mmCIF file of C-alpha atoms and ligand atoms in Angstrom:
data_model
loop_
_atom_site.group_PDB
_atom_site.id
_atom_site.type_symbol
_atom_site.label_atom_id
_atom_site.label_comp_id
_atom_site.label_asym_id
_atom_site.label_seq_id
_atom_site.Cartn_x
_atom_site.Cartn_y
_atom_site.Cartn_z
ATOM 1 C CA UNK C 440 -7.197 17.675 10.320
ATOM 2 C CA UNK C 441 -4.290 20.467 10.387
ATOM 3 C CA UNK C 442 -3.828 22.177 7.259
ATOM 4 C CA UNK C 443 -0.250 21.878 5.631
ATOM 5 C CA UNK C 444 3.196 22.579 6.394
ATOM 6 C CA UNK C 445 4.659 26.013 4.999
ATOM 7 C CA UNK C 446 7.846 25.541 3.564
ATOM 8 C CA UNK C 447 10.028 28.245 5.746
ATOM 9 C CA UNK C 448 14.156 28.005 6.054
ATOM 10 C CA UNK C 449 14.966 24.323 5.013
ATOM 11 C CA UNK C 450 18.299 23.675 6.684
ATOM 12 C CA UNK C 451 21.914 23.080 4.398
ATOM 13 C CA UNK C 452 21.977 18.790 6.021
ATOM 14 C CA UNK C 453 18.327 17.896 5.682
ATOM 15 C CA UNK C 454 19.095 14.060 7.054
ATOM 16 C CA UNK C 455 20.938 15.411 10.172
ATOM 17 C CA UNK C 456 18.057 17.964 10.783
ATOM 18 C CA UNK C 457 15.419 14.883 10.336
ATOM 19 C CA UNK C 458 17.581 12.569 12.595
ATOM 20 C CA UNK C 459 18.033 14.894 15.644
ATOM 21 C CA UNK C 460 13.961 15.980 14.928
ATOM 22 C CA UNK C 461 13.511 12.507 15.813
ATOM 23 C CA UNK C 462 15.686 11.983 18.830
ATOM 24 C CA UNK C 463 14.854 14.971 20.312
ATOM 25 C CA UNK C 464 10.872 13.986 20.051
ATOM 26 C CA UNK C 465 11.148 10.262 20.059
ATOM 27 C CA UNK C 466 9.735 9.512 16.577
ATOM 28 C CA UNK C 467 10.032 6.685 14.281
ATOM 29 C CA UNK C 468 9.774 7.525 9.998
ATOM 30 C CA UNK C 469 7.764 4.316 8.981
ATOM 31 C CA UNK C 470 7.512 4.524 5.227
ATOM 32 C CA UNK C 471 6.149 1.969 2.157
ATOM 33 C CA UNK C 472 8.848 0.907 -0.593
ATOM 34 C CA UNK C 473 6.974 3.376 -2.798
ATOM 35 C CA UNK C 474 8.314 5.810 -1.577
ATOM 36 C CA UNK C 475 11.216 7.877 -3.358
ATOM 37 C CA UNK C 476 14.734 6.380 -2.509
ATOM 38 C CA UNK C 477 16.257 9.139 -0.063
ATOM 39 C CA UNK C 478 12.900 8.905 2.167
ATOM 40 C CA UNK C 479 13.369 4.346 2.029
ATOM 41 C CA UNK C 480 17.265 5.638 3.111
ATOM 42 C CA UNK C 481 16.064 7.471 6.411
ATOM 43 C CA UNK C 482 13.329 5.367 7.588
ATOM 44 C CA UNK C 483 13.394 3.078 10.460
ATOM 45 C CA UNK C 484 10.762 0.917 8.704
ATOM 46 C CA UNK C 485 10.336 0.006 5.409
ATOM 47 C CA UNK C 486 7.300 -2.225 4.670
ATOM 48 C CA UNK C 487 4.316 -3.024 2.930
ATOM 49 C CA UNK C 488 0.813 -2.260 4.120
ATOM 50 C CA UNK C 489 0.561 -5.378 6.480
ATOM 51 C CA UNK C 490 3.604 -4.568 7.879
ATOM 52 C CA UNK C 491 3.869 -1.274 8.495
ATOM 53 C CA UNK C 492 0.467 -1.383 10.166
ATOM 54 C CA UNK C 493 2.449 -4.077 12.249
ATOM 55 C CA UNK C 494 5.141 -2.182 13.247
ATOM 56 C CA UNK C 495 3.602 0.533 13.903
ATOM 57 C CA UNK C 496 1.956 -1.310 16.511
ATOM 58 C CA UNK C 497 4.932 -2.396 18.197
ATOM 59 C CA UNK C 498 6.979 1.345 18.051
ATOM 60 C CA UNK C 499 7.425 2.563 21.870
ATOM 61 C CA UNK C 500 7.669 6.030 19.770
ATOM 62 C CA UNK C 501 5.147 8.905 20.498
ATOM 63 C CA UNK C 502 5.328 9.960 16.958
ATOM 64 C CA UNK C 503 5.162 7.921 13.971
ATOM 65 C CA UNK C 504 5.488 9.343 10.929
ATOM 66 C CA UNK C 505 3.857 7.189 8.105
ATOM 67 C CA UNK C 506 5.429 7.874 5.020
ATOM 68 C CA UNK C 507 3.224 6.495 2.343
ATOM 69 C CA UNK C 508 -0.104 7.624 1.480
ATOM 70 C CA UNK C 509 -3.505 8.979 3.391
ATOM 71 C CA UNK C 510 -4.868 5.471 4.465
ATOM 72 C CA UNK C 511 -1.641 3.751 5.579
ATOM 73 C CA UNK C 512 -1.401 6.667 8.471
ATOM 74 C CA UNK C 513 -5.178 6.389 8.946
ATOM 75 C CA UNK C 514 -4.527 2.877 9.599
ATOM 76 C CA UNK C 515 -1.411 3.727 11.854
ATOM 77 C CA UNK C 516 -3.947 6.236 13.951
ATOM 78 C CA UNK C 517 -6.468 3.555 14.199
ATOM 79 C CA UNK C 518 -4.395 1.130 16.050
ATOM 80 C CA UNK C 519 -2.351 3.685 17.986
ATOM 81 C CA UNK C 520 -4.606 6.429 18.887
ATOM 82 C CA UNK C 521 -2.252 7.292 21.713
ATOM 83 C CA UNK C 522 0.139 8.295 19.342
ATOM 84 C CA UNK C 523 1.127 11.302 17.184
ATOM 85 C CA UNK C 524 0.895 10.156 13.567
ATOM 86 C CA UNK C 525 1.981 12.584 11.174
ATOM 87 C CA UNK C 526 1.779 12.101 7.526
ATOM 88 C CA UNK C 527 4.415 14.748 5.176
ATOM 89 C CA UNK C 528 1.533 15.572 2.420
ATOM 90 C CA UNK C 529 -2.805 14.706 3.266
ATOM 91 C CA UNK C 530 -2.830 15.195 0.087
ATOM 92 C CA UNK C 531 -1.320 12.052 -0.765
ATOM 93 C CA UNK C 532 -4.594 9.604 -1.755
ATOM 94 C CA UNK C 533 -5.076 6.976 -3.193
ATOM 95 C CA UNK C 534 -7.329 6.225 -6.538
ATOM 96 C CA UNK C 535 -8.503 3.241 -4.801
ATOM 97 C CA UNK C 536 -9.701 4.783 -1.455
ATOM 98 C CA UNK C 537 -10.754 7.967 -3.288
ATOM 99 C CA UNK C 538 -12.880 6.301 -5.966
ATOM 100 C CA UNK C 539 -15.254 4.347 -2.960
ATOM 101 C CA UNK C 540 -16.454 6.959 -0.504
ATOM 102 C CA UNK C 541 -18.218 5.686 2.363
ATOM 103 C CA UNK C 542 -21.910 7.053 1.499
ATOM 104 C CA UNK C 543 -21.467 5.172 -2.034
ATOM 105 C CA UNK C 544 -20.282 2.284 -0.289
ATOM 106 C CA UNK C 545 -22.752 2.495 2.310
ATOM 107 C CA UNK C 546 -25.723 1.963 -0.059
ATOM 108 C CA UNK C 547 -23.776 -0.719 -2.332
ATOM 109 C CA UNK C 548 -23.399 -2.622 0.711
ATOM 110 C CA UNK C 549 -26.631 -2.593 2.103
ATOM 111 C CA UNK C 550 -27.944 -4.238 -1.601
ATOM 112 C CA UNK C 551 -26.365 -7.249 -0.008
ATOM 113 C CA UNK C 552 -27.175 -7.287 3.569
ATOM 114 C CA UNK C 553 -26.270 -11.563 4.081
ATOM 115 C CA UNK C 554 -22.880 -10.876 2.520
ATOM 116 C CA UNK C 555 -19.244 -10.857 4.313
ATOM 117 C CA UNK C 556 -17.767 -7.321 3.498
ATOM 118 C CA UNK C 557 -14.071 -7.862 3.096
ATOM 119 C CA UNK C 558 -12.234 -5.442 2.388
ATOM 120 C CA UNK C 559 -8.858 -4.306 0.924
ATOM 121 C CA UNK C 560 -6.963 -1.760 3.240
ATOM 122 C CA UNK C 561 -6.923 0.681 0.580
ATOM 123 C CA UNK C 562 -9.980 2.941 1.651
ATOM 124 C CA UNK C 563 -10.827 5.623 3.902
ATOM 125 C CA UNK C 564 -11.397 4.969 8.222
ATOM 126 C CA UNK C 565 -15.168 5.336 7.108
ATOM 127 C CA UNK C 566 -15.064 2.252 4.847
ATOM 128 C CA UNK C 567 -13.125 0.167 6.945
ATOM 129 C CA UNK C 568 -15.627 1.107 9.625
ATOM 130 C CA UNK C 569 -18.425 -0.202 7.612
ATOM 131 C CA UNK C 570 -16.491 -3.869 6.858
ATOM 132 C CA UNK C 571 -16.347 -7.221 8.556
ATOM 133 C CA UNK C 572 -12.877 -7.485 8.051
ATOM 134 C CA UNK C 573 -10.098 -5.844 6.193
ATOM 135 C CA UNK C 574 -7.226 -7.454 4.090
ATOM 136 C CA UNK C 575 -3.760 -6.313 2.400
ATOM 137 C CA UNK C 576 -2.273 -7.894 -0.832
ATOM 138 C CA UNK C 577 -0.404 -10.068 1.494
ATOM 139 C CA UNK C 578 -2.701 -11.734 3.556
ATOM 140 C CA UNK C 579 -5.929 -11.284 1.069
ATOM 141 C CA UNK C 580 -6.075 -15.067 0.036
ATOM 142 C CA UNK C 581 -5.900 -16.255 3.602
ATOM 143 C CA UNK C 582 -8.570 -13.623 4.732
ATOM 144 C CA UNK C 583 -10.799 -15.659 2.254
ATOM 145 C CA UNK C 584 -10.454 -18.938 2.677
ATOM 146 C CA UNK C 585 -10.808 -18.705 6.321
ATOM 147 C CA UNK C 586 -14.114 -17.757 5.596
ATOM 148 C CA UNK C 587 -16.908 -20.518 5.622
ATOM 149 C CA UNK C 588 -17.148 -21.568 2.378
ATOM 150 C CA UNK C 589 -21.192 -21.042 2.166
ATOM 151 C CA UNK C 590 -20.680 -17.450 3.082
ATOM 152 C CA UNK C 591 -21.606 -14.789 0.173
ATOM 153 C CA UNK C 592 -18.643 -12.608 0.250
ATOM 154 C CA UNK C 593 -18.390 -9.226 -1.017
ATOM 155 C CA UNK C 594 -15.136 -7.420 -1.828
ATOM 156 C CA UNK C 595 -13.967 -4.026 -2.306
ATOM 157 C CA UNK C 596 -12.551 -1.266 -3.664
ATOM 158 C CA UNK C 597 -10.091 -3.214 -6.327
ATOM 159 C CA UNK C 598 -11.858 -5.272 -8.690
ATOM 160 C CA UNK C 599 -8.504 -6.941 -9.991
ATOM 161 C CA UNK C 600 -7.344 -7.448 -6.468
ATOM 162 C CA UNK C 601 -11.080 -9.005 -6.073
ATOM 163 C CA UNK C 602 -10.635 -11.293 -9.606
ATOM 164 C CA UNK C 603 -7.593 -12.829 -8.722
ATOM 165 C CA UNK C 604 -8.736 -14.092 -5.449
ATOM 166 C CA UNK C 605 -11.774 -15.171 -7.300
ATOM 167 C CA UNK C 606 -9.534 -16.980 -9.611
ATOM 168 C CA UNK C 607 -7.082 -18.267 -6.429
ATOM 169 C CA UNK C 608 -9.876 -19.300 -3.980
ATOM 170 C CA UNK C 609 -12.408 -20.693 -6.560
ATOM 171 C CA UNK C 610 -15.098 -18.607 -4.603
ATOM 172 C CA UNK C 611 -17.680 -16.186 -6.457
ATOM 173 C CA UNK C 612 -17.546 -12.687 -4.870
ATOM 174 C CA UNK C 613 -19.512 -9.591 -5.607
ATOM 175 C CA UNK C 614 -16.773 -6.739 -6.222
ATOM 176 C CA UNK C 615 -16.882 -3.018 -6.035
ATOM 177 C CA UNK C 616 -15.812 -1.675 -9.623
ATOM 178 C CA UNK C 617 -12.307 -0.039 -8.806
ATOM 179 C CA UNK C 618 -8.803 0.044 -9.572
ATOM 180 C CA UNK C 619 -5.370 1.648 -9.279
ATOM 181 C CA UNK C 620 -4.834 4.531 -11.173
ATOM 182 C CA UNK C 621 -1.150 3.118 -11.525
ATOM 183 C CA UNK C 622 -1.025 -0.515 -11.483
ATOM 184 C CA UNK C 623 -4.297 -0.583 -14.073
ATOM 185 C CA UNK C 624 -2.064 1.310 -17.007
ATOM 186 C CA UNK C 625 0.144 -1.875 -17.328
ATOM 187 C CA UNK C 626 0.190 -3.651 -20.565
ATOM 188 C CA UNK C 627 0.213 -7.141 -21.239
ATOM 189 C CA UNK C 628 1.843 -6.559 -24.785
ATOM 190 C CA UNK C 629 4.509 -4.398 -23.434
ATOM 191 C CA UNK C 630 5.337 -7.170 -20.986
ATOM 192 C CA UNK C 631 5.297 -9.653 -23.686
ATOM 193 C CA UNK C 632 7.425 -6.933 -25.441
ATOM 194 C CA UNK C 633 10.280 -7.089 -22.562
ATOM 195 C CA UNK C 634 10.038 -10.698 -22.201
ATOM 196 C CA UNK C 635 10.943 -11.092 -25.607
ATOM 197 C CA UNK C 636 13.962 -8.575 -24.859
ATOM 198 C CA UNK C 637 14.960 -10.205 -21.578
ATOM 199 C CA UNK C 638 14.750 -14.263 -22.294
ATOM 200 C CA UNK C 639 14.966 -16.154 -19.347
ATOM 201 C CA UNK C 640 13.728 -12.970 -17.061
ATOM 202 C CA UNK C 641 11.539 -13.324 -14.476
ATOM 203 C CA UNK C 642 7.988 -11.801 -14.240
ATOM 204 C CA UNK C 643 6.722 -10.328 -10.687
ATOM 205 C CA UNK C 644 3.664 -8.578 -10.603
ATOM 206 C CA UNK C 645 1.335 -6.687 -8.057
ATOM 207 C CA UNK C 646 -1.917 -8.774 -7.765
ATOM 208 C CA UNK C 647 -3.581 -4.865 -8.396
ATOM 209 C CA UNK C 648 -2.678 -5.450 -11.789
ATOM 210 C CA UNK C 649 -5.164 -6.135 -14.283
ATOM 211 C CA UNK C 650 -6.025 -9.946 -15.293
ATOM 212 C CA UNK C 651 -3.761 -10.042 -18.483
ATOM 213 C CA UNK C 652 -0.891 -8.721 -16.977
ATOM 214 C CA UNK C 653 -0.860 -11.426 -14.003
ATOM 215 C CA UNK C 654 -1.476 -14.227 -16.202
ATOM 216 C CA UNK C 655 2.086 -13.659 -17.357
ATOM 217 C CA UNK C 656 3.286 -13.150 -13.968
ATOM 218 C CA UNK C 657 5.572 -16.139 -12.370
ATOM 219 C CA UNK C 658 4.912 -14.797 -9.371
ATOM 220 C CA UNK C 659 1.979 -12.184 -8.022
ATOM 221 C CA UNK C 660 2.415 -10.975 -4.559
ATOM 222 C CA UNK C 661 2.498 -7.794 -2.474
ATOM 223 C CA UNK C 662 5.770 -5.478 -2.313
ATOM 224 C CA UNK C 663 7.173 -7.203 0.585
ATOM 225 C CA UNK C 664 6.301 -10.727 -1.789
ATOM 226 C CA UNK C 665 8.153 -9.375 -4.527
ATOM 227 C CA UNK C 666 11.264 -8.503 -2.211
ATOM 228 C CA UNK C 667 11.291 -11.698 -0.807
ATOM 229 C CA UNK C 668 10.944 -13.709 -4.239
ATOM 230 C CA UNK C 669 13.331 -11.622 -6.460
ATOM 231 C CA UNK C 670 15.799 -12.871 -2.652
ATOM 232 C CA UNK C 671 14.662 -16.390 -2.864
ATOM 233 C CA UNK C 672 14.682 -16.934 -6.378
ATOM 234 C CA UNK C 673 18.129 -18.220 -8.610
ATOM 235 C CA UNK C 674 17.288 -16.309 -11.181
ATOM 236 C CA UNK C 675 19.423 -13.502 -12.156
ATOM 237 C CA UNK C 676 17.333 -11.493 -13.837
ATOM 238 C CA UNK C 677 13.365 -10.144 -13.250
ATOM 239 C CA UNK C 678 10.530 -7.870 -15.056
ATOM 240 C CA UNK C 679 8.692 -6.073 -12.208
ATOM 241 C CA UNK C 680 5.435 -5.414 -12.306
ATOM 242 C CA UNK C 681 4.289 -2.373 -9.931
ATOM 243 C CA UNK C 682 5.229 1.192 -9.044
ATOM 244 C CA UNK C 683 9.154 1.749 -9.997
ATOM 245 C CA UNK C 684 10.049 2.582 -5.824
ATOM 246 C CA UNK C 685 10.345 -1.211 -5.063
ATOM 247 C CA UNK C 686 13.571 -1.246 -7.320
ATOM 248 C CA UNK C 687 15.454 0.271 -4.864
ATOM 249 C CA UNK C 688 15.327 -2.661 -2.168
ATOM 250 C CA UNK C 689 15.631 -5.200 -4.505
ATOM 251 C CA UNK C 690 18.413 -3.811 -5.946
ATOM 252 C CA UNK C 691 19.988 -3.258 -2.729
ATOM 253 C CA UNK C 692 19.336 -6.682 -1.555
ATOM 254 C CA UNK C 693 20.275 -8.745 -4.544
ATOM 255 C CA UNK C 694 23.067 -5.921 -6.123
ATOM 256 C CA UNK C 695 24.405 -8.842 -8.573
ATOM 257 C CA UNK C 696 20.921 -9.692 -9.989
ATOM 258 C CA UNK C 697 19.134 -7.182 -13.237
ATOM 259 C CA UNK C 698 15.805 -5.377 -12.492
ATOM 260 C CA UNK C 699 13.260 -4.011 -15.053
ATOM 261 C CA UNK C 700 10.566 -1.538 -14.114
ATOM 262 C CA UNK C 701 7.990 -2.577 -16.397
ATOM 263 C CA UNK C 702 6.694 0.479 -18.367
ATOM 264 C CA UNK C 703 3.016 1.786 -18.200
ATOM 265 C CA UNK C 704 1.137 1.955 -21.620
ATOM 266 C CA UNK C 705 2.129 5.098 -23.942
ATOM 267 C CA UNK C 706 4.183 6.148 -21.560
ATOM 268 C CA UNK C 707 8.047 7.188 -22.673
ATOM 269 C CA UNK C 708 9.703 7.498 -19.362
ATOM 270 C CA UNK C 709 9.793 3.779 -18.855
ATOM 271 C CA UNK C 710 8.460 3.126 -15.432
ATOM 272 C CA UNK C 711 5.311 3.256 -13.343
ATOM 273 C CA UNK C 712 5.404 5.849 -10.841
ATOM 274 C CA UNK C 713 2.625 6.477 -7.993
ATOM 275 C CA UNK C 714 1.322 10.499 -7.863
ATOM 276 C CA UNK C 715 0.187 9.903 -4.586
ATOM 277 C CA UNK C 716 3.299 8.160 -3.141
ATOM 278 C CA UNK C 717 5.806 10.778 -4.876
ATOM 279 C CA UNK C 718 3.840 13.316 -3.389
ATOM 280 C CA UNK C 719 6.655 13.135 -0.148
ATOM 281 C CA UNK C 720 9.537 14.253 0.045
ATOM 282 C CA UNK C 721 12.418 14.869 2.073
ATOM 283 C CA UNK C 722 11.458 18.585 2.644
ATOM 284 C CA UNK C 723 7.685 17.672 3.787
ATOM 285 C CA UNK C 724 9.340 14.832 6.521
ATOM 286 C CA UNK C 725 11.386 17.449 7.628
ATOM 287 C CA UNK C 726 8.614 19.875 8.306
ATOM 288 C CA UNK C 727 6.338 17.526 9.795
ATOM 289 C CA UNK C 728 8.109 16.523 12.155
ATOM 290 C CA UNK C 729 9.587 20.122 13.140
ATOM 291 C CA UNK C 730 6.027 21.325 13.054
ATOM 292 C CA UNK C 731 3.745 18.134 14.241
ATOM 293 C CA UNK C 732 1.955 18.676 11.219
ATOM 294 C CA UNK C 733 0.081 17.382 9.346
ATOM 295 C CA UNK C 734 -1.789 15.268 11.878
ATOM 296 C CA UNK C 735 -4.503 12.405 11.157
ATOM 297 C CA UNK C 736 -7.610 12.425 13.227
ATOM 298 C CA UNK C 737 -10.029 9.890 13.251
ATOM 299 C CA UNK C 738 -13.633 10.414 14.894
ATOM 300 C CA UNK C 739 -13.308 8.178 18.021
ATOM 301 C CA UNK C 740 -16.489 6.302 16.630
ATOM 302 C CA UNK C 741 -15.462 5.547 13.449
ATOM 303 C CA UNK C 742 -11.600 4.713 14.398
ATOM 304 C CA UNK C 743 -13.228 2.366 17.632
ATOM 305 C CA UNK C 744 -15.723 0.875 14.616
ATOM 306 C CA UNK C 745 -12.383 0.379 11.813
ATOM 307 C CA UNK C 746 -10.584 -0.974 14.858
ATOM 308 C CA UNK C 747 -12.623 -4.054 14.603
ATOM 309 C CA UNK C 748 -12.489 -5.228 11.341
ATOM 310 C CA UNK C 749 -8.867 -4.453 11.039
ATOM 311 C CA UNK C 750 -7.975 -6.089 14.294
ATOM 312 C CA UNK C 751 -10.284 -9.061 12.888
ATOM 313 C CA UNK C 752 -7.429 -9.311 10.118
ATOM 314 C CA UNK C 753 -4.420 -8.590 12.430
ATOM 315 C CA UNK C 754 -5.588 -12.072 14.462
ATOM 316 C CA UNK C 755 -5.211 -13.639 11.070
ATOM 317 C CA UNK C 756 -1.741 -12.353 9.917
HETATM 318 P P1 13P L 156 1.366 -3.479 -0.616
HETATM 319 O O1 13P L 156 0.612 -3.708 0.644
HETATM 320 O O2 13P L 156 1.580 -4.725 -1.413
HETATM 321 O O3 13P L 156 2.643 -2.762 -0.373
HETATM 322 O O4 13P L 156 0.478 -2.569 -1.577
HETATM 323 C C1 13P L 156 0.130 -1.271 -1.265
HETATM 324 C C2 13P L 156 -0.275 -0.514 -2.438
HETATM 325 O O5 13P L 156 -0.770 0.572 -2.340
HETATM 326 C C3 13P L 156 -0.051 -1.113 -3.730
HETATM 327 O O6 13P L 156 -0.345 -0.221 -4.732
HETATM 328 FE FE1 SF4 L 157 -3.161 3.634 -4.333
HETATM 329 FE FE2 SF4 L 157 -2.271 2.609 -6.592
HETATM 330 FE FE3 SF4 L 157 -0.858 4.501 -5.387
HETATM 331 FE FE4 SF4 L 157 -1.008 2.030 -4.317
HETATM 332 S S1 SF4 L 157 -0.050 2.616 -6.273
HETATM 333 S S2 SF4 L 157 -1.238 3.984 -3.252
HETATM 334 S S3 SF4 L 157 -3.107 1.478 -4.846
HETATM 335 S S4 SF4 L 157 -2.918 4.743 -6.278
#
């Protein structure tokens, strides 16, 4: 992959700059509701991870630039390897993808060699190249049960993500021990704490949360989910439960209705806030796309072998 960007003569209107970039190249800014307000302002997609890997699909651009983290453009290059995908920072991970690498996974896989190997889109190409089929927080549930139900499933790299559709689909999995870095530090007494602060609010939670957390939840869905139910719902007032980015749609959508971030254990600032996500900026979408840089590649054998697991759960979508 190309190395970064080098930050050189920024000019005075960075959103003009960005919007002729893209005109003059024919590129789309696709970017998760993570991400920090200005970037959700100049995108031409906001989603979550199903749907940006949807849309992406559909662009006639010849440059998307995936504004999220490492494995949503990985999964943008897998399904459009005609395209330019640029991402504004590499180094923007993920504590789920980084915390299974493929050799680890590799041999934890093979100790189950009659087991379905779903798994979660948050991992590296290499991973998804060594699954049966992959699955978002939106379409995870449905992924399962349109499994047989005597197939031996086993799911990875988000062992909450994993319990909860245990607990949904009343089937026994075998799960890969990870989390998120960001959605793990929530606290069920804290939430108990706003609840108590807020009567008749809400709860909304990430199903990446831990256990305790979504057993207080009202409703647990992915960041599009959430969006949608905080729309849908009469109630005027809701405790979110995931990083602090999503705030910014559903305040835009709903401007009438109250939204708290719910805070992250010790924490004083109040709000959970992805390292990876807030990695981008404004700046680093401006160079990338000035420069072409930084580019995902994907070995053509591992992006042809992720294609099919991933195109598996595309079918069902
Ligand atoms: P969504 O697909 O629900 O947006 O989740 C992505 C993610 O990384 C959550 O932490
Ligand atoms: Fe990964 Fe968690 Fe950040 Fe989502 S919030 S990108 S799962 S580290």
């Amino acid at each position: 992959m190309a190395g970064q960007n080098s930050n050189s003569q920024m000019p005075e209107d960075l959103i003009s700059a960005i919007a002729a970039l893209k005109r003059q190249k024919n590129a789309v800014i696709m970017a998760h509701f993570y991400q920090e307000p200005a970037i959700q302002d100049i995108a031409d997609y906001i989603g979550d991870s199903l749907g940006l890997a949807q849309n992406g699909e559909k662009s006639a651009a010849d440059i998307i630039v995936l504004a999220g983290v490492l494995f949503m453009g990985e999964t943008a290059k897998i399904l459009n390897p005609e395209k330019k995908v640029l991402v504004p920072d590499l180094a923007a991970g993920c504590s789920l993808a980084d915390n299974c690498p493929a050799a680890d996974f590799a041999e934890f896989v093979k100790k189950y060699p009659h087991h379905t190997k779903v798994t979660y889109v948050n991992c590296s190409a290499e991973v998804k190249a060594l699954s049966d089929i992959l699955c978002t927080s939106s379409n995870a549930l449905k992924i399962i049960q349109s499994l047989p139900e005597n197939q031996q499933v086993l799911f990875a790299p988000d062992q909450h993500l994993g319990r909860y559709l245990i607990k949904k689909s009343g089937r026994q999995m075998v799960l890969w021990p990870g989390a998120c870095e960001v959605h793990e530090t929530f606290d069920a007494k804290k939430i108990v704490q706003l609840k108590v602060r807020f009567p008749g609010s809400v709860v909304c939670a990430h199903p990446e949360c831990p256990e305790p957390v979504l057993d207080l939840a009202d409703y647990i869905g992915s960041t599009n989910g959430m969006l949608q139910f905080v729309q849908q719902s009469p109630a005027k007032e809701f405790i979110v439960v995931t990083e602090s980015g999503i705030l910014h749609q559903m305040k835009k959508a709903c401007p009438d209705k109250i939204f708290h971030a719910a805070p992250n254990n010790e924490e004083a600032c109040g709000c959970a806030n992805c390292p990876h996500m807030k990695k981008n900026t404004l700046e680093k979408i401006y160079l990338c796309l000035r420069d072409e840089r930084p580019e995902i590649t994907i070995p053509e054998a591992v992006r042809r072998q992720a294609l099919v697991p991933l195109r598996r759960m595309l079918a069902l979508s």
